[in-house]
Tab-separated table of C-alpha atoms in Angstrom:
chain	number	residue	atom	x	y	z
A	59	UNK	CA	-3.284	-19.575	10.723
A	60	UNK	CA	-1.469	-22.096	12.863
A	61	UNK	CA	1.006	-20.715	15.374
A	62	UNK	CA	4.445	-21.413	13.911
A	63	UNK	CA	7.559	-22.593	15.731
A	64	UNK	CA	10.183	-20.580	13.848
A	65	UNK	CA	10.344	-17.032	12.535
A	66	UNK	CA	10.419	-18.210	8.923
A	67	UNK	CA	7.391	-20.421	9.480
A	68	UNK	CA	5.604	-17.473	11.057
A	69	UNK	CA	6.337	-15.252	8.064
A	70	UNK	CA	5.255	-17.996	5.704
A	71	UNK	CA	1.963	-18.452	7.540
A	72	UNK	CA	1.305	-14.699	7.646
A	73	UNK	CA	2.049	-14.296	3.949
A	74	UNK	CA	-0.026	-17.295	2.952
A	75	UNK	CA	-3.021	-16.101	4.962
A	76	UNK	CA	-2.862	-12.750	3.154
A	77	UNK	CA	-2.284	-14.318	-0.299
A	78	UNK	CA	-5.396	-16.442	0.132
A	79	UNK	CA	-7.496	-13.274	-0.101
A	80	UNK	CA	-6.739	-13.121	-3.825
A	81	UNK	CA	-7.361	-16.825	-4.355
A	82	UNK	CA	-10.785	-16.491	-2.747
A	83	UNK	CA	-11.969	-13.174	-4.150
A	84	UNK	CA	-10.486	-12.613	-7.631
A	85	UNK	CA	-12.979	-12.902	-10.486
A	86	UNK	CA	-11.499	-15.476	-12.894
A	87	UNK	CA	-13.163	-13.971	-15.986
A	88	UNK	CA	-11.972	-10.379	-15.478
A	89	UNK	CA	-9.231	-10.484	-12.855
A	90	UNK	CA	-11.108	-7.851	-10.820
A	91	UNK	CA	-10.613	-8.001	-7.047
A	92	UNK	CA	-12.894	-6.431	-4.415
A	93	UNK	CA	-11.642	-3.630	-2.211
A	94	UNK	CA	-12.673	-5.512	0.944
A	95	UNK	CA	-13.999	-8.908	1.959
A	96	UNK	CA	-17.411	-7.437	2.792
A	97	UNK	CA	-20.424	-8.385	0.706
A	98	UNK	CA	-21.089	-5.992	-2.145
A	99	UNK	CA	-17.646	-4.426	-2.143
A	100	UNK	CA	-16.651	-2.940	-5.516
A	101	UNK	CA	-13.342	-3.574	-7.223
A	102	UNK	CA	-10.405	-1.381	-6.250
A	103	UNK	CA	-7.979	-0.942	-9.136
A	104	UNK	CA	-5.101	-0.646	-6.654
A	105	UNK	CA	-5.994	-4.022	-5.172
A	106	UNK	CA	-5.889	-5.530	-8.675
A	107	UNK	CA	-2.356	-4.155	-8.983
A	108	UNK	CA	-1.391	-5.814	-5.723
A	109	UNK	CA	-3.002	-9.079	-6.810
A	110	UNK	CA	-0.899	-9.035	-9.986
A	111	UNK	CA	2.220	-8.256	-7.942
A	112	UNK	CA	1.654	-11.188	-5.587
A	113	UNK	CA	1.320	-13.777	-8.376
A	114	UNK	CA	5.090	-14.215	-8.855
A	115	UNK	CA	5.467	-14.742	-5.105
A	116	UNK	CA	2.633	-17.260	-5.068
A	117	UNK	CA	4.257	-19.246	-7.878
A	118	UNK	CA	7.728	-19.091	-6.315
A	119	UNK	CA	6.367	-20.341	-2.998
A	120	UNK	CA	4.189	-23.053	-4.499
A	121	UNK	CA	0.901	-21.509	-3.422
A	122	UNK	CA	-0.437	-21.382	-6.978
A	123	UNK	CA	0.459	-23.146	-10.223
A	124	UNK	CA	2.244	-21.006	-12.807
A	125	UNK	CA	-0.432	-21.696	-15.428
A	126	UNK	CA	-3.179	-20.590	-13.033
A	127	UNK	CA	-1.277	-17.451	-12.093
A	128	UNK	CA	-0.724	-16.525	-15.752
A	129	UNK	CA	-4.421	-17.085	-16.443
A	130	UNK	CA	-5.400	-14.760	-13.594
A	131	UNK	CA	-2.982	-12.060	-14.748
A	132	UNK	CA	-4.114	-12.317	-18.365
A	133	UNK	CA	-7.759	-12.015	-17.362
A	134	UNK	CA	-7.029	-8.673	-15.696
A	135	UNK	CA	-4.796	-7.379	-18.481
A	136	UNK	CA	-7.306	-8.312	-21.179
A	137	UNK	CA	-10.097	-6.655	-19.231
A	138	UNK	CA	-8.239	-3.357	-18.840
A	139	UNK	CA	-7.009	-3.471	-22.422
A	140	UNK	CA	-10.555	-3.781	-23.749
A	141	UNK	CA	-12.262	-1.577	-21.159
A	142	UNK	CA	-14.160	1.545	-22.161
A	143	UNK	CA	-11.886	4.593	-21.882
A	144	UNK	CA	-14.465	7.165	-22.919
A	145	UNK	CA	-15.193	8.497	-19.403
A	146	UNK	CA	-18.876	8.191	-20.284
A	147	UNK	CA	-21.339	6.489	-17.903
A	148	UNK	CA	-20.545	2.802	-17.844
A	149	UNK	CA	-16.875	3.315	-18.685
A	150	UNK	CA	-13.852	2.152	-16.693
A	151	UNK	CA	-11.407	4.976	-17.316
A	152	UNK	CA	-9.977	7.697	-19.500
A	153	UNK	CA	-6.625	8.487	-21.130
A	154	UNK	CA	-5.056	5.309	-19.791
A	155	UNK	CA	-6.111	6.006	-16.200
A	156	UNK	CA	-8.904	4.163	-14.390
A	157	UNK	CA	-11.596	5.087	-11.936
A	158	UNK	CA	-10.749	4.222	-8.354
A	159	UNK	CA	-13.683	1.832	-7.866
A	160	UNK	CA	-15.320	-0.379	-10.495
A	161	UNK	CA	-18.348	-2.634	-10.485
A	162	UNK	CA	-17.256	-6.224	-9.901
A	163	UNK	CA	-19.570	-7.528	-12.630
A	164	UNK	CA	-19.456	-4.924	-15.394
A	165	UNK	CA	-16.194	-3.123	-14.634
A	166	UNK	CA	-17.967	0.254	-14.859
A	167	UNK	CA	-17.238	3.216	-12.590
A	168	UNK	CA	-19.123	3.136	-9.276
A	169	UNK	CA	-19.676	5.525	-6.338
A	170	UNK	CA	-18.954	8.477	-8.652
A	171	UNK	CA	-15.313	7.734	-7.888
A	172	UNK	CA	-12.469	9.760	-9.328
A	173	UNK	CA	-10.083	8.875	-12.102
A	174	UNK	CA	-7.281	8.005	-9.689
A	175	UNK	CA	-3.676	8.726	-10.622
A	176	UNK	CA	-2.134	7.007	-7.591
A	177	UNK	CA	-4.323	3.916	-7.810
A	178	UNK	CA	-3.614	3.646	-11.531
A	179	UNK	CA	0.093	3.742	-10.631
A	180	UNK	CA	-0.364	0.799	-8.241
A	181	UNK	CA	-2.304	-1.072	-10.928
A	182	UNK	CA	0.355	-0.447	-13.572
A	183	UNK	CA	3.140	-1.392	-11.148
A	184	UNK	CA	1.415	-4.738	-10.693
A	185	UNK	CA	1.121	-5.229	-14.447
A	186	UNK	CA	4.814	-4.531	-15.003
A	187	UNK	CA	5.814	-6.737	-12.062
A	188	UNK	CA	3.914	-9.689	-13.478
A	189	UNK	CA	5.381	-9.046	-16.935
A	190	UNK	CA	8.929	-9.156	-15.590
A	191	UNK	CA	8.389	-12.439	-13.766
A	192	UNK	CA	6.465	-14.355	-16.400
A	193	UNK	CA	9.217	-14.439	-19.012
A	194	UNK	CA	8.638	-17.800	-20.720
A	195	UNK	CA	8.470	-18.018	-24.505
A	196	UNK	CA	4.861	-19.195	-24.551
A	197	UNK	CA	1.886	-17.586	-26.245
A	198	UNK	CA	0.171	-16.668	-22.970
A	199	UNK	CA	3.234	-15.208	-21.307
A	200	UNK	CA	4.212	-13.260	-24.429
A	201	UNK	CA	0.703	-11.801	-24.556
A	202	UNK	CA	0.924	-10.935	-20.864
A	203	UNK	CA	4.151	-8.996	-21.390
A	204	UNK	CA	2.875	-7.213	-24.496
A	205	UNK	CA	-0.375	-6.142	-22.835
A	206	UNK	CA	1.385	-4.902	-19.691
A	207	UNK	CA	3.778	-2.792	-21.730
A	208	UNK	CA	1.013	-1.349	-23.924
A	209	UNK	CA	-1.218	-0.529	-20.943
A	210	UNK	CA	1.600	1.312	-19.171
A	211	UNK	CA	2.605	3.219	-22.280
A	212	UNK	CA	-0.908	4.497	-22.970
A	213	UNK	CA	-1.253	6.227	-19.567
A	214	UNK	CA	-1.170	9.979	-20.244
A	215	UNK	CA	0.803	11.036	-17.189
A	216	UNK	CA	1.628	14.459	-18.685
A	217	UNK	CA	-2.085	15.225	-19.064
A	218	UNK	CA	-2.479	14.644	-15.300
A	219	UNK	CA	-0.226	17.642	-14.643
A	220	UNK	CA	-3.002	19.858	-16.054
A	221	UNK	CA	-0.445	22.180	-17.568
A	222	UNK	CA	1.250	22.749	-14.218
A	223	UNK	CA	3.993	20.978	-12.318
A	224	UNK	CA	2.261	18.849	-9.687
A	225	UNK	CA	0.390	15.725	-10.732
A	226	UNK	CA	-3.286	16.126	-9.862
A	227	UNK	CA	-4.735	13.685	-7.335
A	228	UNK	CA	-7.853	12.941	-9.371
A	229	UNK	CA	-10.260	13.877	-12.154
A	230	UNK	CA	-14.012	13.507	-12.604
A	231	UNK	CA	-15.989	13.674	-15.858
A	232	UNK	CA	-18.401	16.304	-14.572
A	233	UNK	CA	-15.988	18.622	-12.756
A	234	UNK	CA	-12.524	18.016	-14.168
A	235	UNK	CA	-9.318	17.868	-12.151
A	236	UNK	CA	-9.232	18.149	-8.377
A	237	UNK	CA	-7.990	21.490	-7.145
A	238	UNK	CA	-5.039	19.916	-5.378
A	239	UNK	CA	-2.066	17.851	-6.440
A	240	UNK	CA	0.360	15.620	-4.598
A	241	UNK	CA	1.751	18.072	-2.053
A	242	UNK	CA	3.845	16.858	0.874
A	243	UNK	CA	5.657	13.552	1.165
A	244	UNK	CA	3.382	10.631	0.402
A	245	UNK	CA	3.039	7.274	-1.306
A	246	UNK	CA	3.243	9.154	-4.623
A	247	UNK	CA	6.978	8.472	-5.008
A	248	UNK	CA	6.106	5.404	-7.100
A	249	UNK	CA	3.633	7.476	-9.123
A	250	UNK	CA	6.311	10.037	-9.954
A	251	UNK	CA	8.836	7.349	-10.928
A	252	UNK	CA	6.367	5.764	-13.354
A	253	UNK	CA	5.270	9.151	-14.712
A	254	UNK	CA	8.860	10.278	-15.294
A	255	UNK	CA	9.870	6.975	-16.893
A	256	UNK	CA	7.150	6.878	-19.540
A	257	UNK	CA	8.605	6.810	-23.070
A	258	UNK	CA	5.445	8.358	-24.559
A	259	UNK	CA	3.680	10.548	-21.959
A	260	UNK	CA	6.299	11.519	-19.372
A	261	UNK	CA	5.718	14.446	-17.042
A	262	UNK	CA	8.052	17.440	-17.112
A	263	UNK	CA	11.434	17.320	-15.407
A	264	UNK	CA	10.347	19.913	-12.853
A	265	UNK	CA	7.468	17.760	-11.614
A	266	UNK	CA	9.398	15.699	-9.087
A	267	UNK	CA	11.673	18.485	-7.847
A	268	UNK	CA	8.730	20.782	-7.223
A	269	UNK	CA	6.989	18.012	-5.317
A	270	UNK	CA	9.979	17.695	-2.957
A	271	UNK	CA	9.736	21.431	-2.226
A	272	UNK	CA	6.498	20.677	-0.376
A	273	UNK	CA	8.195	18.149	1.944
A	274	UNK	CA	8.092	18.629	5.730
A	275	UNK	CA	11.300	17.655	7.596
A	276	UNK	CA	10.840	17.286	11.345
A	277	UNK	CA	12.618	16.283	14.544
A	278	UNK	CA	10.295	14.111	16.631
A	279	UNK	CA	11.406	12.301	19.785
A	280	UNK	CA	15.013	12.795	18.698
A	281	UNK	CA	14.488	11.323	15.214
A	282	UNK	CA	14.974	13.632	12.237
A	283	UNK	CA	12.952	12.446	9.262
A	284	UNK	CA	10.696	13.361	6.366
A	285	UNK	CA	7.330	13.549	8.059
A	286	UNK	CA	4.160	11.690	7.162
A	287	UNK	CA	1.805	10.642	9.953
A	288	UNK	CA	0.261	7.324	8.826
A	289	UNK	CA	2.565	4.331	8.408
A	290	UNK	CA	1.186	3.324	5.002
A	291	UNK	CA	2.750	6.414	3.421
A	292	UNK	CA	6.155	5.070	4.452
A	293	UNK	CA	5.371	1.643	2.958
A	294	UNK	CA	3.649	1.720	-0.398
A	295	UNK	CA	6.427	2.791	-2.772
A	296	UNK	CA	8.858	0.470	-0.970
A	297	UNK	CA	6.772	-2.542	-1.925
A	298	UNK	CA	7.984	-2.231	-5.538
A	299	UNK	CA	11.046	0.028	-5.410
A	300	UNK	CA	14.288	-0.803	-3.603
A	301	UNK	CA	15.072	2.580	-2.074
A	302	UNK	CA	17.981	1.380	0.048
A	303	UNK	CA	21.092	3.439	-0.521
A	304	UNK	CA	19.827	5.493	-3.467
A	305	UNK	CA	19.265	9.211	-2.991
A	306	UNK	CA	17.637	12.120	-4.741
A	307	UNK	CA	18.758	15.713	-4.179
A	308	UNK	CA	16.547	16.098	-1.117
A	309	UNK	CA	17.920	13.021	0.638
A	310	UNK	CA	21.512	13.808	-0.326
A	311	UNK	CA	21.116	17.148	1.435
A	312	UNK	CA	19.773	15.358	4.533
A	313	UNK	CA	22.441	12.612	4.370
A	314	UNK	CA	19.695	9.986	4.424
A	315	UNK	CA	17.586	7.906	2.021
A	316	UNK	CA	13.926	6.968	1.823
A	317	UNK	CA	14.505	3.533	3.337
A	318	UNK	CA	16.273	4.973	6.374
A	319	UNK	CA	13.518	7.568	6.544
A	320	UNK	CA	10.880	4.854	6.838
A	321	UNK	CA	12.915	3.168	9.550
A	322	UNK	CA	12.906	6.398	11.540
A	323	UNK	CA	9.153	6.736	11.012
A	324	UNK	CA	8.710	3.283	12.553
A	325	UNK	CA	10.828	4.328	15.547
A	326	UNK	CA	8.662	7.430	15.981
A	327	UNK	CA	5.512	5.296	15.871
A	328	UNK	CA	6.804	2.996	18.608
A	329	UNK	CA	7.974	5.899	20.752
A	330	UNK	CA	4.566	7.548	20.433
A	331	UNK	CA	2.832	4.370	21.621
A	332	UNK	CA	5.202	4.112	24.583
A	333	UNK	CA	4.530	7.710	25.598
A	334	UNK	CA	0.801	7.211	24.907
A	335	UNK	CA	-0.134	10.875	25.373
A	336	UNK	CA	-3.865	10.184	25.118
A	337	UNK	CA	-3.815	7.243	27.569
A	338	UNK	CA	-5.275	4.609	25.245
A	339	UNK	CA	-5.560	1.033	26.443
A	340	UNK	CA	-3.074	-1.428	24.954
A	341	UNK	CA	-0.531	1.046	23.589
A	342	UNK	CA	3.092	0.276	24.413
A	343	UNK	CA	6.500	-0.785	23.149
A	344	UNK	CA	5.076	-4.078	21.895
A	345	UNK	CA	1.726	-2.804	20.640
A	346	UNK	CA	1.841	0.081	18.175
A	347	UNK	CA	1.126	1.093	14.590
A	348	UNK	CA	-1.192	3.853	13.370
A	349	UNK	CA	-2.201	3.974	9.731
A	350	UNK	CA	-5.171	4.061	7.380
A	351	UNK	CA	-7.849	1.515	8.129
A	352	UNK	CA	-11.115	0.670	9.778
A	353	UNK	CA	-11.942	1.745	13.288
A	354	UNK	CA	-14.883	1.706	15.663
A	355	UNK	CA	-17.944	3.565	14.478
A	356	UNK	CA	-19.178	4.042	18.013
A	357	UNK	CA	-20.628	6.693	20.247
A	358	UNK	CA	-18.156	8.926	22.095
A	359	UNK	CA	-17.002	7.677	25.498
A	360	UNK	CA	-14.826	8.971	28.317
A	361	UNK	CA	-11.218	7.794	28.297
A	362	UNK	CA	-8.653	9.065	30.828
A	363	UNK	CA	-10.990	11.859	31.901
A	364	UNK	CA	-11.754	13.189	28.428
A	365	UNK	CA	-14.362	12.533	25.780
A	366	UNK	CA	-13.026	10.391	22.947
A	367	UNK	CA	-14.681	10.260	19.550
A	368	UNK	CA	-14.124	7.324	17.203
A	369	UNK	CA	-13.329	7.911	13.561
A	370	UNK	CA	-14.563	4.815	11.721
A	371	UNK	CA	-12.430	4.502	8.587
A	372	UNK	CA	-9.586	7.028	8.821
A	373	UNK	CA	-5.923	7.627	8.059
A	374	UNK	CA	-4.535	7.700	11.598
A	375	UNK	CA	-1.071	9.045	12.249
A	376	UNK	CA	1.461	10.156	14.845
A	377	UNK	CA	2.058	12.352	16.659
A	378	UNK	CA	-0.493	14.872	15.411
A	379	UNK	CA	-3.345	12.429	14.866
A	380	UNK	CA	-5.982	11.582	14.250
A	381	UNK	CA	-5.763	8.918	16.933
A	382	UNK	CA	-8.741	7.146	18.463
A	383	UNK	CA	-6.899	4.180	19.958
A	384	UNK	CA	-7.006	1.960	16.865
A	385	UNK	CA	-3.923	-0.077	15.935
A	386	UNK	CA	-3.426	-1.233	12.329
A	387	UNK	CA	-1.951	-4.724	12.449
A	388	UNK	CA	-1.094	-4.800	8.717
A	389	UNK	CA	0.921	-1.585	8.965
A	390	UNK	CA	2.910	-2.959	11.880
A	391	UNK	CA	3.650	-6.180	9.987
A	392	UNK	CA	4.725	-4.311	6.864
A	393	UNK	CA	7.184	-2.311	8.969
A	394	UNK	CA	9.243	-5.454	9.535
A	395	UNK	CA	11.288	-4.749	6.424
A	396	UNK	CA	12.534	-1.519	8.034
A	397	UNK	CA	12.896	-2.467	11.711
A	398	UNK	CA	12.554	-6.216	12.364
A	399	UNK	CA	13.912	-5.828	15.893
A	400	UNK	CA	10.932	-3.605	16.730
A	401	UNK	CA	8.239	-5.557	14.899
A	402	UNK	CA	9.043	-9.101	15.994
A	403	UNK	CA	8.221	-8.384	19.673
A	404	UNK	CA	4.799	-7.108	18.578
A	405	UNK	CA	4.105	-10.214	16.494
A	406	UNK	CA	5.234	-12.517	19.294
A	407	UNK	CA	3.070	-10.671	21.780
A	408	UNK	CA	0.033	-11.122	19.562
A	409	UNK	CA	0.806	-14.794	19.051
A	410	UNK	CA	1.230	-15.301	22.799
A	411	UNK	CA	-2.345	-14.078	23.256
A	412	UNK	CA	-3.811	-16.441	20.677
A	413	UNK	CA	-5.848	-18.152	23.380
A	414	UNK	CA	-8.175	-15.155	23.432
A	415	UNK	CA	-10.920	-15.274	20.781
A	416	UNK	CA	-9.954	-11.862	19.416
A	417	UNK	CA	-6.328	-12.755	18.862
A	418	UNK	CA	-7.316	-16.076	17.311
A	419	UNK	CA	-9.233	-13.994	14.770
A	420	UNK	CA	-6.165	-11.865	14.143
A	421	UNK	CA	-4.041	-14.981	13.676
A	422	UNK	CA	-6.575	-16.549	11.316
A	423	UNK	CA	-6.530	-13.450	9.133
A	424	UNK	CA	-2.772	-13.044	9.197
A	425	UNK	CA	-3.156	-10.061	11.560
A	426	UNK	CA	-4.841	-8.382	8.652
A	427	UNK	CA	-7.355	-6.475	10.689
A	428	UNK	CA	-7.384	-3.400	12.894
A	429	UNK	CA	-8.100	-3.500	16.596
A	430	UNK	CA	-9.003	-0.927	19.192
A	431	UNK	CA	-8.207	-1.994	22.760
A	432	UNK	CA	-9.735	1.268	24.004
A	433	UNK	CA	-13.146	0.550	22.507
A	434	UNK	CA	-14.797	-2.521	23.937
A	435	UNK	CA	-18.404	-1.575	23.278
A	436	UNK	CA	-19.045	-4.468	20.893
A	437	UNK	CA	-18.490	-7.024	23.675
A	438	UNK	CA	-20.923	-7.654	26.474
A	439	UNK	CA	-18.283	-8.245	29.115
A	440	UNK	CA	-16.149	-5.252	28.070
A	441	UNK	CA	-13.050	-7.463	28.281
A	442	UNK	CA	-12.016	-7.626	24.644
A	443	UNK	CA	-10.917	-5.072	22.053
A	444	UNK	CA	-12.939	-4.019	19.052
A	445	UNK	CA	-11.743	-5.771	15.895
A	446	UNK	CA	-12.664	-4.751	12.365
A	447	UNK	CA	-15.376	-6.908	10.779
A	448	UNK	CA	-13.639	-7.292	7.410
A	449	UNK	CA	-10.288	-7.214	5.681
A	450	UNK	CA	-8.931	-4.862	3.026
A	451	UNK	CA	-7.293	-6.111	-0.145
A	452	UNK	CA	-4.667	-3.365	0.008
A	453	UNK	CA	-3.516	-4.649	3.387
A	454	UNK	CA	-3.469	-8.224	2.158
A	455	UNK	CA	-1.303	-7.417	-0.844
A	456	UNK	CA	1.086	-5.196	1.070
A	457	UNK	CA	1.698	-7.927	3.638
A	458	UNK	CA	2.569	-10.423	0.902
A	459	UNK	CA	4.945	-8.012	-0.849
A	460	UNK	CA	6.639	-6.483	2.170
A	461	UNK	CA	7.219	-9.789	3.943
A	462	UNK	CA	8.668	-11.194	0.724
A	463	UNK	CA	11.073	-8.270	0.666
A	464	UNK	CA	12.054	-9.299	4.193
A	465	UNK	CA	12.564	-12.924	3.159
A	466	UNK	CA	14.045	-12.867	-0.363
A	467	UNK	CA	13.732	-9.340	-1.774
A	468	UNK	CA	11.951	-10.705	-4.861
A	469	UNK	CA	9.692	-7.642	-5.411
A	470	UNK	CA	12.747	-5.380	-5.138
A	471	UNK	CA	14.667	-7.526	-7.633
A	472	UNK	CA	11.829	-7.184	-10.113
A	473	UNK	CA	11.665	-3.440	-9.459
A	474	UNK	CA	15.386	-3.048	-10.140
A	475	UNK	CA	14.837	-4.867	-13.457
A	476	UNK	CA	11.993	-2.522	-14.455
A	477	UNK	CA	13.514	-0.224	-17.073
A	478	UNK	CA	10.681	2.282	-16.747
A	479	UNK	CA	11.071	2.683	-12.983
A	480	UNK	CA	14.854	2.884	-13.367
A	481	UNK	CA	14.498	5.600	-16.013
A	482	UNK	CA	12.030	7.488	-13.833
A	483	UNK	CA	14.270	7.348	-10.771
A	484	UNK	CA	17.226	8.651	-12.760
A	485	UNK	CA	15.162	11.502	-14.209
A	486	UNK	CA	14.108	12.335	-10.647
A	487	UNK	CA	17.777	12.712	-9.752
A	488	UNK	CA	18.331	9.455	-7.880
A	489	UNK	CA	21.832	8.012	-7.897
A	490	UNK	CA	24.114	5.746	-5.887
A	491	UNK	CA	23.604	2.212	-4.615
A	492	UNK	CA	22.235	-0.265	-7.151
A	493	UNK	CA	21.511	2.570	-9.608
């Protein structure tokens, strides 16, 4: 990625670098997309949903021809429409849901992964986003819209409540539902909106309200907000749903909304890095952002007089951890929609260091990697931070969507036009603003 001269050029370059992941890695015959850029990575159904969601942006920005984008979307929709839903070995899903990870060649379940409710929600959100954008009266675009609608409507969201109130987090053919549901604030807000808005398999009215009863409201560093440690939790639903100024019962009681809540979470993240209670190298007002992602898989070492263990892949969060000194560049970038005045200094700091080989790598990938300034064991001279060896499709897609919401709000416009999401939000008790 070339260093840009203006803010808009910088955003364009960052978005384009992330969008290229889908151009390089999507299978044209099935629309399946690998979870990561590493060799042998299986397909993540959530990443397919993000790929579908980025196609309208790619067309609008001239990064891909409309015909090519429609072809890619149709390949994915046709695959999922025809996929085996028996839950037997070699199948892709069950009851309209899909297994978290699929084989890139056959589309069959791999890694004994769970039937994932949240990842199916991301996949379906991508299908509906593409269907709203591609509105031409052509055979291909009509088929795209019809398939997206049918695939959403066949998801048996009510079944995923297992007779209770909370939506289960997963299900496996050999053991059934997980013993836990979506408790505590999380990225599941989108899942609940889609599950409540279904015309055929909607969850019960009590589902969303009972979920909010498990929320944890905290006062951290002088910021009162709905707590979730990793930044990604404060991002994912916002990629598709414009939560500015609309409130459910919980947020009306707190005189806030979920968008403002994410802004406060970003402020807490920055404040944590400035205080740096564990004395990690590199943390500060212009270098922050803890979230899910790769990290060093290294032997413990002494940092600031204590032994520090490194977590590998983990969902890092503040202020309660885990924290091993790893900063998630994608999460920081995606926070720009909430607090641009806090994120731009970080981006400019990284760009200013592009003369260093490590930061050139970050620039080339659109900052779509994690780095650990405190772990320098993979460099002989111990002068450079650890940087993740691959990129994650989830990060790539979120960067494209969230930066587009910064620039034009296109994903939010499509979300506001989604009658199923609108119906789900209203059933959840949201009102005000654009609703």
